[in-house]
CSV table of C-alpha atoms in Angstrom, one decimal:
chain,number,residue,atom,x,y,z
A,65,UNK,CA,49.8,24.8,-27.5
A,66,UNK,CA,52.8,26.4,-29.1
A,67,UNK,CA,55.2,24.0,-30.8
A,68,UNK,CA,58.7,25.0,-31.7
A,69,UNK,CA,60.8,23.5,-34.4
A,70,UNK,CA,62.8,21.7,-31.7
A,71,UNK,CA,60.1,19.1,-31.1
A,72,UNK,CA,56.6,18.3,-30.0
A,73,UNK,CA,54.9,17.2,-26.9
A,74,UNK,CA,55.0,13.7,-28.2
A,75,UNK,CA,58.8,13.9,-28.5
A,76,UNK,CA,59.0,15.2,-25.0
A,77,UNK,CA,56.9,12.3,-23.7
A,78,UNK,CA,59.0,9.8,-25.5
A,79,UNK,CA,62.1,11.4,-24.0
A,80,UNK,CA,60.6,11.2,-20.5
A,81,UNK,CA,59.7,7.6,-21.0
A,82,UNK,CA,63.2,6.8,-22.0
A,83,UNK,CA,64.6,8.7,-19.1
A,84,UNK,CA,62.4,6.7,-16.7
A,85,UNK,CA,63.3,3.4,-18.3
A,86,UNK,CA,67.0,4.1,-18.1
A,87,UNK,CA,67.2,5.6,-14.5
A,88,UNK,CA,63.9,4.6,-12.8
A,89,UNK,CA,61.2,6.9,-11.5
A,90,UNK,CA,63.1,8.3,-8.4
A,91,UNK,CA,66.3,9.2,-10.3
A,92,UNK,CA,64.3,10.5,-13.2
A,93,UNK,CA,62.5,12.8,-10.8
A,94,UNK,CA,65.8,14.0,-9.4
A,95,UNK,CA,67.1,14.7,-12.9
A,96,UNK,CA,64.0,16.6,-13.9
A,97,UNK,CA,64.2,18.7,-10.8
A,98,UNK,CA,67.9,19.4,-11.5
A,99,UNK,CA,67.2,20.4,-15.1
A,100,UNK,CA,64.3,22.6,-14.3
A,101,UNK,CA,66.2,24.4,-11.6
A,102,UNK,CA,63.9,23.4,-8.7
A,103,UNK,CA,66.8,21.9,-6.9
A,104,UNK,CA,70.6,22.3,-6.7
A,105,UNK,CA,73.3,20.0,-5.5
A,106,UNK,CA,73.5,20.2,-1.7
A,107,UNK,CA,76.5,21.3,0.1
A,108,UNK,CA,76.8,18.0,2.0
A,109,UNK,CA,77.5,16.3,-1.3
A,110,UNK,CA,81.0,17.8,-1.5
A,111,UNK,CA,82.5,15.2,-3.7
A,112,UNK,CA,79.8,15.4,-6.3
A,113,UNK,CA,79.9,19.2,-6.2
A,114,UNK,CA,83.7,19.2,-6.6
A,115,UNK,CA,83.5,16.7,-9.4
A,116,UNK,CA,80.9,18.9,-11.2
A,117,UNK,CA,83.0,22.0,-10.7
A,118,UNK,CA,86.0,20.3,-12.1
A,119,UNK,CA,84.0,19.1,-15.1
A,120,UNK,CA,82.5,22.5,-15.8
A,121,UNK,CA,85.9,24.2,-15.7
A,122,UNK,CA,87.6,21.7,-17.9
A,123,UNK,CA,84.7,21.4,-20.3
A,124,UNK,CA,84.4,25.2,-20.6
A,125,UNK,CA,88.1,25.5,-21.4
A,126,UNK,CA,87.8,22.8,-24.0
A,127,UNK,CA,84.7,24.3,-25.7
A,128,UNK,CA,86.1,27.8,-25.7
A,129,UNK,CA,89.5,26.6,-27.1
A,130,UNK,CA,91.5,27.5,-24.0
A,131,UNK,CA,93.4,24.2,-23.4
A,132,UNK,CA,96.5,25.3,-25.3
A,133,UNK,CA,96.7,28.8,-23.6
A,134,UNK,CA,99.5,29.6,-21.2
A,135,UNK,CA,99.1,31.4,-17.9
A,136,UNK,CA,100.1,34.8,-19.5
A,137,UNK,CA,97.3,34.4,-22.0
A,138,UNK,CA,94.5,34.4,-19.4
A,139,UNK,CA,93.5,37.8,-20.6
A,140,UNK,CA,92.5,36.4,-24.0
A,141,UNK,CA,88.9,36.6,-25.2
A,142,UNK,CA,88.6,32.8,-25.2
A,143,UNK,CA,89.8,32.4,-21.6
A,144,UNK,CA,87.5,35.2,-20.4
A,145,UNK,CA,84.4,33.7,-22.1
A,146,UNK,CA,85.3,30.3,-20.7
A,147,UNK,CA,85.6,31.7,-17.2
A,148,UNK,CA,82.3,33.6,-17.5
A,149,UNK,CA,80.4,30.5,-18.7
A,150,UNK,CA,81.9,28.4,-16.0
A,151,UNK,CA,80.9,30.9,-13.3
A,152,UNK,CA,77.4,31.2,-14.6
A,153,UNK,CA,76.7,27.5,-15.0
A,154,UNK,CA,78.4,26.5,-11.7
A,155,UNK,CA,76.3,29.0,-9.9
A,156,UNK,CA,73.2,27.7,-11.7
A,157,UNK,CA,73.8,24.1,-10.8
A,158,UNK,CA,75.4,24.3,-7.3
A,159,UNK,CA,74.8,26.2,-4.1
A,160,UNK,CA,78.4,27.6,-4.1
A,161,UNK,CA,79.0,31.2,-3.1
A,162,UNK,CA,80.7,33.7,-5.4
A,163,UNK,CA,83.9,33.4,-3.3
A,164,UNK,CA,84.0,29.7,-3.8
A,165,UNK,CA,83.3,30.0,-7.5
A,166,UNK,CA,86.5,32.1,-7.9
A,167,UNK,CA,88.9,29.6,-6.3
A,168,UNK,CA,89.5,27.5,-9.5
A,169,UNK,CA,90.5,30.7,-11.3
A,170,UNK,CA,92.2,32.5,-8.4
A,171,UNK,CA,89.6,35.3,-8.7
A,172,UNK,CA,88.0,37.4,-5.9
A,173,UNK,CA,84.4,37.5,-5.1
A,174,UNK,CA,84.0,40.9,-6.7
A,175,UNK,CA,85.6,39.6,-10.0
A,176,UNK,CA,83.3,36.6,-10.0
A,177,UNK,CA,80.2,38.8,-9.6
A,178,UNK,CA,81.4,41.0,-12.4
A,179,UNK,CA,82.0,38.1,-14.8
A,180,UNK,CA,78.8,36.4,-13.8
A,181,UNK,CA,76.8,39.5,-14.6
A,182,UNK,CA,78.7,40.0,-17.8
A,183,UNK,CA,77.7,36.5,-18.8
A,184,UNK,CA,74.1,37.2,-18.0
A,185,UNK,CA,74.3,40.3,-20.3
A,186,UNK,CA,75.8,38.3,-23.1
A,187,UNK,CA,73.1,35.7,-22.8
A,188,UNK,CA,70.3,38.3,-22.8
A,189,UNK,CA,71.3,39.4,-26.3
A,190,UNK,CA,72.0,36.1,-28.1
A,191,UNK,CA,71.6,37.7,-31.6
A,192,UNK,CA,74.7,39.8,-31.0
A,193,UNK,CA,76.7,37.0,-29.2
A,194,UNK,CA,75.9,34.0,-31.4
A,195,UNK,CA,79.3,32.2,-30.9
A,196,UNK,CA,79.4,32.7,-27.2
A,197,UNK,CA,75.7,31.6,-26.7
A,198,UNK,CA,76.2,28.5,-29.0
A,199,UNK,CA,79.1,27.3,-27.0
A,200,UNK,CA,77.3,28.1,-23.7
A,201,UNK,CA,74.4,26.0,-24.8
A,202,UNK,CA,76.6,23.1,-25.7
A,203,UNK,CA,78.4,23.4,-22.4
A,204,UNK,CA,75.1,23.4,-20.5
A,205,UNK,CA,73.9,20.3,-22.4
A,206,UNK,CA,77.2,18.5,-21.6
A,207,UNK,CA,76.8,19.5,-17.9
A,208,UNK,CA,73.3,18.1,-17.8
A,209,UNK,CA,74.5,14.9,-19.3
A,210,UNK,CA,77.3,14.8,-16.7
A,211,UNK,CA,74.9,15.4,-13.8
A,212,UNK,CA,72.7,12.5,-14.9
A,213,UNK,CA,75.8,10.3,-14.8
A,214,UNK,CA,76.9,11.2,-11.3
A,215,UNK,CA,73.4,10.7,-9.8
């Protein structure tokens, strides 16, 4: 079995054991399904979805240094990267449509699709987009922690 520098199978097993002790078997299974992408938040859980979207948008703005930007600075690189990451991760962890994804940013479905695909392109070449990818990974980790708390 291949082992990366990030940890070993024993570390993984310890982490799973801690997860089960903290949340119980049923919730741990939900968390694992959520993390592995085998499930998404259901539409009938509107409050949790809205809470998650709000968290993703605000956390992406914080991580990409957009909190101090004014409305006229929405064309800045930081704001665009924040928006792309928010679209991509919201789509990944919810069942929202592209049109719904654009509402927090007052963007059309077409603009959302464009930015979503641009984010995929940036993530496909991490060696050329190190800063973006590093912030994206931190954002995703924060989102996963948040998801475990709302379940």
